[in-house]
Amino acid sequence: MTLPLSVPLSSRLRDVRGSAIRDLLALTARPEVISLAGGLPGTDLLPRERVAAALAAAVADPSAVQYGETAGLRRLREVVAAHESERLGRALDADGVVVTSGSQQALDLVARAVLDPGDPVVVEDPVYVGALQVFQAAGAALHPVPVDDDGMVVDVLAARLAAGLRPRLVHTVASYHNPRGATLSPSRRAALAELADRYGFLVVEDDPYGLLAFDSAPPVPVAAYGGRVVRLGSASKVLAPALRVGWLSAPAELLAAVERLKQCTDLCTSSLTQIVAADLLADRAWFAAHLDALRAALRERAAALTGAVRAAFGTAVTCSTPAGGMFCWLEFTDGTRPAELLPRALEHGVGFVPGTAFAVDRDLSGAARLCFASNPPAQLHSAVQRLEAAWRTTAS
């Protein structure tokens, strides 16, 4: 019989909050549950046939099954640099890009490269849970700034900076925020970049959703407004999460530090999936058509979910109107607490994430995040009917 061992863990780990979303995935994976919880792109929207063709072509190259450069496949870095140059309105060289195993690894590597325990970091409130975990693991001192319908309230940040706050990093999901769904306005983007220049901090612009604009061009990145911005990107939401391909662009000194740390972490990102990602992103005509279809499907799903919510709950909730991305944000006005509603909702066959999972300092006990990307409209309507039934049962 194997006896259990008592393993002392680091003090940093004790400060890392578990992800309520990841914990929910086991419950919502049951076939009878319609999940609005995980931030998962719809499997039916993923280009599986095109990925399969790219994989078949990739394995003909012996380098596809070999170790690669830590900074990433040169071809992929060139393709990413070309795409980023168009969005930024200025030239970005392939040497200004490092490929990572998803953008989550990029965020972790940036934090490890820049932060010492106790360093101040500004996060949004509500916060992207993956960022919260990274900064807690780094031992950072968190300073939350609220998010409203126009993204991070940069005036609040400016006031705190004027009062003496000196963060090393300011993290933002500026476009189609996770979880709030909001997009940072152009004036706030310019103001944030100007504050970074004035006070000397780095902005980490986490941008997995920026290309998922429904009815307009993608938002101009914060990095287009100033030079003290680290951009994180990902293939997960526009191609396929299983590729585990992300990237970052940053000042050269930081990129060199990230590359050294990545050598410690995983040596390199999968050569095979990098070749696939490069193939798909470089096929401009195909990728543009794929994005158009993806945006149209997400627009339809967002309208289906928000329309069903408003019809079912009326004035008992306020519901955001997504302009892109994957999420809508609910706030109950009748005193309902989604964390208390969730167990009953799961009994009725629907899952979501209570707002408390994303809270840093704010009281988000009346809020919830719903993901519309994972399910087609008919299932979204069914999900809202189940949620309404659970709500009415709880309220009675």
CSV table of N, CA and C in Angstrom, one decimal, residues 21-93:
chain,number,residue,atom,x,y,z
A,21,ILE,N,-14.1,28.4,-13.2
A,21,ILE,CA,-14.5,28.0,-14.5
A,21,ILE,C,-14.1,26.6,-14.8
A,22,ARG,N,-12.8,26.4,-14.5
A,22,ARG,CA,-12.2,25.0,-14.8
A,22,ARG,C,-12.9,24.0,-13.9
A,23,ASP,N,-13.2,24.4,-12.7
A,23,ASP,CA,-14.0,23.4,-11.8
A,23,ASP,C,-15.3,23.1,-12.4
A,24,LEU,N,-16.0,24.1,-13.0
A,24,LEU,CA,-17.3,23.9,-13.5
A,24,LEU,C,-17.3,23.0,-14.8
A,25,LEU,N,-16.2,23.0,-15.5
A,25,LEU,CA,-16.2,22.2,-16.7
A,25,LEU,C,-16.5,20.8,-16.5
A,26,ALA,N,-16.1,20.2,-15.4
A,26,ALA,CA,-16.4,18.8,-15.1
A,26,ALA,C,-17.9,18.6,-14.9
A,27,LEU,N,-18.6,19.6,-14.3
A,27,LEU,CA,-20.0,19.5,-14.1
A,27,LEU,C,-20.8,19.7,-15.4
A,28,THR,N,-20.3,20.7,-16.2
A,28,THR,CA,-21.0,21.0,-17.4
A,28,THR,C,-20.7,20.1,-18.6
A,29,ALA,N,-19.7,19.2,-18.4
A,29,ALA,CA,-19.4,18.3,-19.4
A,29,ALA,C,-20.4,17.1,-19.5
A,30,ARG,N,-21.3,17.0,-18.5
A,30,ARG,CA,-22.3,16.0,-18.6
A,30,ARG,C,-23.2,16.3,-19.9
A,31,PRO,N,-23.5,15.2,-20.6
A,31,PRO,CA,-24.2,15.4,-21.9
A,31,PRO,C,-25.6,16.1,-21.7
A,32,GLU,N,-26.2,16.0,-20.6
A,32,GLU,CA,-27.5,16.6,-20.4
A,32,GLU,C,-27.5,18.1,-20.1
A,33,VAL,N,-26.3,18.6,-19.8
A,33,VAL,CA,-26.1,20.0,-19.5
A,33,VAL,C,-25.7,20.8,-20.7
A,34,ILE,N,-26.4,21.9,-20.9
A,34,ILE,CA,-26.0,22.9,-21.9
A,34,ILE,C,-25.1,23.9,-21.2
A,35,SER,N,-23.8,24.0,-21.6
A,35,SER,CA,-22.9,24.9,-20.9
A,35,SER,C,-22.8,26.2,-21.5
A,36,LEU,N,-23.0,27.2,-20.7
A,36,LEU,CA,-22.7,28.6,-21.0
A,36,LEU,C,-21.6,29.1,-20.2
A,37,ALA,N,-20.8,28.2,-19.7
A,37,ALA,CA,-19.8,28.5,-18.7
A,37,ALA,C,-18.4,28.7,-19.3
A,38,GLY,N,-17.8,27.7,-19.9
A,38,GLY,CA,-16.5,27.8,-20.4
A,38,GLY,C,-16.4,28.8,-21.6
A,39,GLY,N,-15.2,29.4,-21.7
A,39,GLY,CA,-15.0,30.3,-22.8
A,39,GLY,C,-14.5,29.5,-24.0
A,40,LEU,N,-15.4,28.6,-24.5
A,40,LEU,CA,-14.9,27.7,-25.6
A,40,LEU,C,-15.6,28.0,-26.9
A,41,PRO,N,-14.8,28.2,-28.0
A,41,PRO,CA,-15.4,28.3,-29.3
A,41,PRO,C,-16.2,27.1,-29.6
A,42,GLY,N,-17.3,27.3,-30.4
A,42,GLY,CA,-18.1,26.2,-30.8
A,42,GLY,C,-17.3,25.2,-31.6
A,43,THR,N,-17.4,23.9,-31.3
A,43,THR,CA,-16.7,22.9,-32.0
A,43,THR,C,-17.1,22.9,-33.5
A,44,ASP,N,-18.4,23.2,-33.7
A,44,ASP,CA,-18.9,23.1,-35.0
A,44,ASP,C,-18.4,24.3,-35.9
A,45,LEU,N,-17.8,25.3,-35.2
A,45,LEU,CA,-17.2,26.5,-36.0
A,45,LEU,C,-15.7,26.3,-36.2
A,46,LEU,N,-15.1,25.3,-35.7
A,46,LEU,CA,-13.7,25.1,-35.9
A,46,LEU,C,-13.4,24.5,-37.3
A,47,PRO,N,-12.4,25.0,-38.0
A,47,PRO,CA,-12.1,24.5,-39.4
A,47,PRO,C,-11.4,23.2,-39.4
A,48,ARG,N,-12.1,22.1,-39.0
A,48,ARG,CA,-11.4,20.8,-38.8
A,48,ARG,C,-10.9,20.3,-40.1
A,49,GLU,N,-11.7,20.4,-41.2
A,49,GLU,CA,-11.2,19.9,-42.5
A,49,GLU,C,-9.9,20.6,-42.9
A,50,ARG,N,-9.9,21.9,-42.8
A,50,ARG,CA,-8.7,22.7,-43.2
A,50,ARG,C,-7.5,22.4,-42.3
A,51,VAL,N,-7.8,22.2,-41.0
A,51,VAL,CA,-6.7,21.8,-40.1
A,51,VAL,C,-6.2,20.4,-40.5
A,52,ALA,N,-7.1,19.5,-40.8
A,52,ALA,CA,-6.7,18.1,-41.2
A,52,ALA,C,-5.8,18.2,-42.4
A,53,ALA,N,-6.2,19.0,-43.4
A,53,ALA,CA,-5.4,19.1,-44.6
A,53,ALA,C,-4.0,19.7,-44.3
A,54,ALA,N,-3.9,20.7,-43.5
A,54,ALA,CA,-2.7,21.3,-43.1
A,54,ALA,C,-1.8,20.3,-42.3
A,55,LEU,N,-2.4,19.5,-41.5
A,55,LEU,CA,-1.7,18.5,-40.7
A,55,LEU,C,-1.1,17.5,-41.7
A,56,ALA,N,-1.8,17.0,-42.6
A,56,ALA,CA,-1.4,16.0,-43.6
A,56,ALA,C,-0.2,16.6,-44.4
A,57,ALA,N,-0.2,17.9,-44.8
A,57,ALA,CA,0.9,18.5,-45.5
A,57,ALA,C,2.1,18.7,-44.6
A,58,ALA,N,1.8,19.0,-43.3
A,58,ALA,CA,2.9,19.3,-42.4
A,58,ALA,C,3.8,18.1,-42.1
A,59,VAL,N,3.2,16.9,-41.9
A,59,VAL,CA,3.9,15.8,-41.5
A,59,VAL,C,4.8,15.2,-42.6
A,60,ALA,N,4.7,15.7,-43.8
A,60,ALA,CA,5.6,15.4,-44.9
A,60,ALA,C,6.9,16.1,-44.7
A,61,ASP,N,7.0,17.1,-43.9
A,61,ASP,CA,8.2,17.8,-43.6
A,61,ASP,C,8.9,17.2,-42.3
A,62,PRO,N,10.1,16.6,-42.4
A,62,PRO,CA,10.7,16.0,-41.2
A,62,PRO,C,10.8,16.9,-40.1
A,63,SER,N,11.0,18.2,-40.3
A,63,SER,CA,11.1,19.2,-39.2
A,63,SER,C,9.9,19.4,-38.4
A,64,ALA,N,8.7,18.9,-38.9
A,64,ALA,CA,7.5,19.0,-38.2
A,64,ALA,C,7.4,18.2,-37.0
A,65,VAL,N,8.2,17.1,-36.9
A,65,VAL,CA,8.2,16.2,-35.8
A,65,VAL,C,9.5,16.3,-35.0
A,66,GLN,N,10.2,17.4,-35.1
A,66,GLN,CA,11.5,17.6,-34.4
A,66,GLN,C,11.3,18.9,-33.5
A,67,TYR,N,12.3,19.0,-32.6
A,67,TYR,CA,12.4,20.2,-31.8
A,67,TYR,C,12.6,21.4,-32.7
A,68,GLY,N,12.2,22.6,-32.3
A,68,GLY,CA,12.3,23.8,-33.0
A,68,GLY,C,13.0,24.9,-32.2
A,69,GLU,N,13.1,26.1,-32.8
A,69,GLU,CA,13.7,27.2,-32.1
A,69,GLU,C,12.8,27.6,-30.9
A,70,THR,N,13.4,28.0,-29.8
A,70,THR,CA,12.6,28.4,-28.7
A,70,THR,C,11.7,29.6,-29.0
A,71,ALA,N,12.2,30.5,-29.8
A,71,ALA,CA,11.4,31.7,-30.2
A,71,ALA,C,10.3,31.4,-31.1
A,72,GLY,N,10.3,30.2,-31.8
A,72,GLY,CA,9.2,29.9,-32.6
A,72,GLY,C,9.7,29.7,-34.1
A,73,LEU,N,8.8,29.0,-34.8
A,73,LEU,CA,9.1,28.7,-36.2
A,73,LEU,C,9.2,30.1,-37.0
A,74,ARG,N,10.2,30.2,-37.7
A,74,ARG,CA,10.4,31.5,-38.4
A,74,ARG,C,9.3,31.9,-39.3
A,75,ARG,N,8.8,30.9,-40.0
A,75,ARG,CA,7.7,31.1,-40.9
A,75,ARG,C,6.4,31.7,-40.2
A,76,LEU,N,6.1,31.1,-39.1
A,76,LEU,CA,5.0,31.5,-38.3
A,76,LEU,C,5.2,32.9,-37.8
A,77,ARG,N,6.4,33.2,-37.3
A,77,ARG,CA,6.7,34.5,-36.8
A,77,ARG,C,6.6,35.6,-37.9
A,78,GLU,N,6.9,35.2,-39.1
A,78,GLU,CA,6.8,36.2,-40.2
A,78,GLU,C,5.3,36.4,-40.5
A,79,VAL,N,4.5,35.4,-40.5
A,79,VAL,CA,3.1,35.5,-40.8
A,79,VAL,C,2.4,36.3,-39.7
A,80,VAL,N,2.7,36.1,-38.4
A,80,VAL,CA,2.1,36.8,-37.3
A,80,VAL,C,2.5,38.3,-37.4
A,81,ALA,N,3.8,38.5,-37.7
A,81,ALA,CA,4.3,39.9,-37.8
A,81,ALA,C,3.6,40.7,-38.9
A,82,ALA,N,3.3,40.0,-40.0
A,82,ALA,CA,2.6,40.6,-41.1
A,82,ALA,C,1.2,41.0,-40.7
A,83,HIS,N,0.5,40.1,-40.0
A,83,HIS,CA,-0.9,40.4,-39.6
A,83,HIS,C,-0.9,41.5,-38.5
A,84,GLU,N,0.1,41.5,-37.6
A,84,GLU,CA,0.1,42.5,-36.6
A,84,GLU,C,0.5,43.8,-37.2
A,85,SER,N,1.4,43.9,-38.2
A,85,SER,CA,1.7,45.1,-38.8
A,85,SER,C,0.5,45.8,-39.4
A,86,GLU,N,-0.4,45.1,-40.0
A,86,GLU,CA,-1.6,45.6,-40.6
A,86,GLU,C,-2.5,46.2,-39.5
A,87,ARG,N,-2.6,45.5,-38.3
A,87,ARG,CA,-3.5,46.0,-37.3
A,87,ARG,C,-2.9,47.2,-36.6
A,88,LEU,N,-1.5,47.2,-36.4
A,88,LEU,CA,-0.9,48.3,-35.7
A,88,LEU,C,-0.7,49.6,-36.6
A,89,GLY,N,-0.7,49.4,-37.9
A,89,GLY,CA,-0.4,50.5,-38.8
A,89,GLY,C,1.1,50.9,-38.8
A,90,ARG,N,1.9,50.0,-38.4
A,90,ARG,CA,3.4,50.2,-38.5
A,90,ARG,C,4.0,48.8,-38.7
A,91,ALA,N,5.3,48.8,-39.1
A,91,ALA,CA,5.9,47.6,-39.4
A,91,ALA,C,6.4,46.9,-38.2
A,92,LEU,N,6.1,45.6,-38.1
A,92,LEU,CA,6.7,44.7,-37.0
A,92,LEU,C,7.4,43.6,-37.7
A,93,ASP,N,8.7,43.4,-37.3
A,93,ASP,CA,9.6,42.4,-37.8
A,93,ASP,C,9.3,41.1,-37.1
